[in-house]
Amino acid sequence: MKLIVQGTPEVDCSPEQVHQLVHSIIQDDVLFELARSIRLLPFEARKDAQTIFSHVLRFKPPNSSGDPSAVSYLVYQRPEILVELCRGYSYSQSAMPCGTILRQAIQHDSIAAVILYDQSQEGERAVQLRDVQVGIKQTGSGVFWRFFDWIDKGSFEVSADAFTTFRELLTKHKQMVAQYLYVNFDLFFHKYNNALVQSDSYVTKRQSIKLLGEILLDRANYNVMTAYVDRGDHLKLCMNLLKDDRKMVQYEGFHVFKVFVANPNKSVAVQRILINNRDRLLKFLPQFLEDRTDDDQFTDEKSFLVRQIELLPPEPVDPSRSQGRSNGTGVGVAAAS
């Protein structure tokens, strides 16, 4: 199969043969068997299975338009294949080949939607997109929610690959994900803050804080951002990151902290925490990561936050009484180095 879909250095693959093979693979449900059993294959065979999957996902019949035929098959006829690929993260042998296949597949928004909205258990039929009601909260039992454990509790290799796929899911199809996060706000950020932002793994912790900052500062997630920075407990978590003994955790935490301070419509809870800690923050921030002398944007943002904290009222003010509303935070996205 690999030689048919890929060809050899001497002989190019035949589009007609590839078409026939892809049709047979779909008809005989070979992709499901590969997804379910890829962990049982020898190393080289796992690489071959990944190659076959990738070519099948890309293949379009001659003169056809729209998505590859395999995409429609995966979404509307056999979404269980996508669920099995995700479950590949439960085994170190299959994590990376399954992850590579998934990241190629979720370039299609319909495939990403299956993974986000599926709530099936082992042996059950996977979600049908026509049955999805996007305004109903998830239970947290679906395959997407298992990424938190795969990232937090998996081996280094499994965790790193699962996080890469998780990040792609949350950043590729922005409008769909913005709605998903807003509807499932409490469940998602409870898991995100506890399992990832407070992870014992330095790599997971740093990557998760960086991704959190990117999510909050993306305009597509404006409603998610305003809900997140409304919570006093989220601000406390963020302020603790500024005191971490690892500088890159402090740095990534700063890019979340600035969203709270720059928000022109701070909640009473957030105002109270900032006002109560005003003197300490005004002393702390000018000296915070002061060795980053070559990062002008970071220096400017620190100065901006200091000014915003100085301007806080003596007591919290109900934000509903403030005049005007802003759709921005007043700060830009600073890329982490």
Coordinates of N, CA, C and O in Angstrom, one line a residue, residues 67 71 75-76 82 102-117 129 168-169 172-177:
D67 N -13.2 19.1 -0.3 CA -12.3 18.3 0.6 C -12.0 17.0 0.0 O -12.8 16.4 -0.8
V71 N -11.9 12.8 4.1 CA -12.4 13.7 5.1 C -13.9 13.5 5.3 O -14.4 13.4 6.5
V75 N -15.7 12.1 8.8 CA -16.6 13.0 9.6 C -18.0 12.4 9.7 O -18.6 12.3 10.7
Y76 N -18.5 11.9 8.5 CA -19.9 11.6 8.4 C -20.2 10.1 8.5 O -21.3 9.7 8.9
L82 N -11.3 8.9 14.2 CA -10.7 10.1 14.8 C -10.5 9.9 16.3 O -9.5 10.3 16.9
L102 N -3.2 13.2 13.3 CA -4.3 14.1 13.8 C -4.0 15.5 13.4 O -4.9 16.2 13.0
R103 N -2.8 15.9 13.5 CA -2.5 17.3 13.2 C -2.7 17.6 11.7 O -3.1 18.8 11.3
Q104 N -2.5 16.6 10.8 CA -2.8 16.8 9.4 C -4.4 16.9 9.3 O -4.9 17.7 8.5
A105 N -5.0 16.0 10.0 CA -6.5 15.9 9.8 C -7.2 17.1 10.3 O -8.2 17.5 9.7
I106 N -6.8 17.7 11.4 CA -7.5 18.8 12.0 C -7.3 20.1 11.3 O -7.8 21.1 11.8
Q107 N -6.6 20.1 10.2 CA -6.6 21.3 9.4 C -8.0 21.5 8.8 O -8.3 22.6 8.4
H108 N -8.8 20.5 8.8 CA -10.2 20.6 8.3 C -11.1 20.8 9.6 O -11.0 20.1 10.5
D109 N -11.9 21.9 9.5 CA -12.7 22.3 10.7 C -13.7 21.2 11.1 O -14.0 21.1 12.3
S110 N -14.2 20.5 10.1 CA -15.2 19.4 10.5 C -14.6 18.3 11.3 O -15.2 17.8 12.2
I111 N -13.3 18.0 11.0 CA -12.6 17.0 11.8 C -12.3 17.5 13.2 O -12.5 16.8 14.2
A112 N -11.9 18.8 13.3 CA -11.6 19.4 14.6 C -12.9 19.4 15.4 O -12.9 19.1 16.6
A113 N -14.0 19.6 14.8 CA -15.3 19.7 15.5 C -15.7 18.3 16.1 O -16.2 18.2 17.2
V114 N -15.4 17.2 15.3 CA -15.7 15.9 15.8 C -14.9 15.6 17.1 O -15.5 15.1 18.1
I115 N -13.6 16.0 17.1 CA -12.8 15.8 18.3 C -13.3 16.6 19.5 O -13.3 16.2 20.6
L116 N -13.7 17.9 19.2 CA -14.1 18.7 20.3 C -15.4 18.3 20.9 O -15.6 18.3 22.1
Y117 N -16.4 17.8 20.1 CA -17.7 17.6 20.5 C -18.0 16.1 20.8 O -19.1 15.8 21.3
L129 N -22.0 15.0 13.6 CA -22.0 16.5 13.7 C -23.4 17.0 13.5 O -23.7 18.1 14.1
E168 N -2.9 23.0 18.5 CA -3.4 23.1 17.1 C -5.0 23.1 17.1 O -5.6 23.9 16.4
L169 N -5.6 22.3 17.9 CA -7.0 22.2 18.1 C -7.6 23.6 18.5 O -8.6 24.0 18.1
K172 N -6.4 26.7 15.5 CA -6.5 26.6 14.1 C -7.8 27.2 13.6 O -7.8 28.0 12.6
H173 N -8.9 26.8 14.2 CA -10.3 27.3 13.7 C -10.9 28.2 14.8 O -11.6 27.8 15.6
K174 N -10.5 29.5 14.7 CA -10.7 30.4 15.8 C -12.2 30.6 16.2 O -12.5 30.7 17.4
Q175 N -13.0 30.9 15.2 CA -14.4 31.2 15.5 C -15.1 30.0 16.2 O -15.8 30.2 17.2
M176 N -14.9 28.8 15.7 CA -15.5 27.6 16.3 C -15.0 27.4 17.7 O -15.8 27.1 18.6
V177 N -13.7 27.5 17.9 CA -13.1 27.3 19.2 C -13.5 28.4 20.2 O -13.8 28.1 21.4

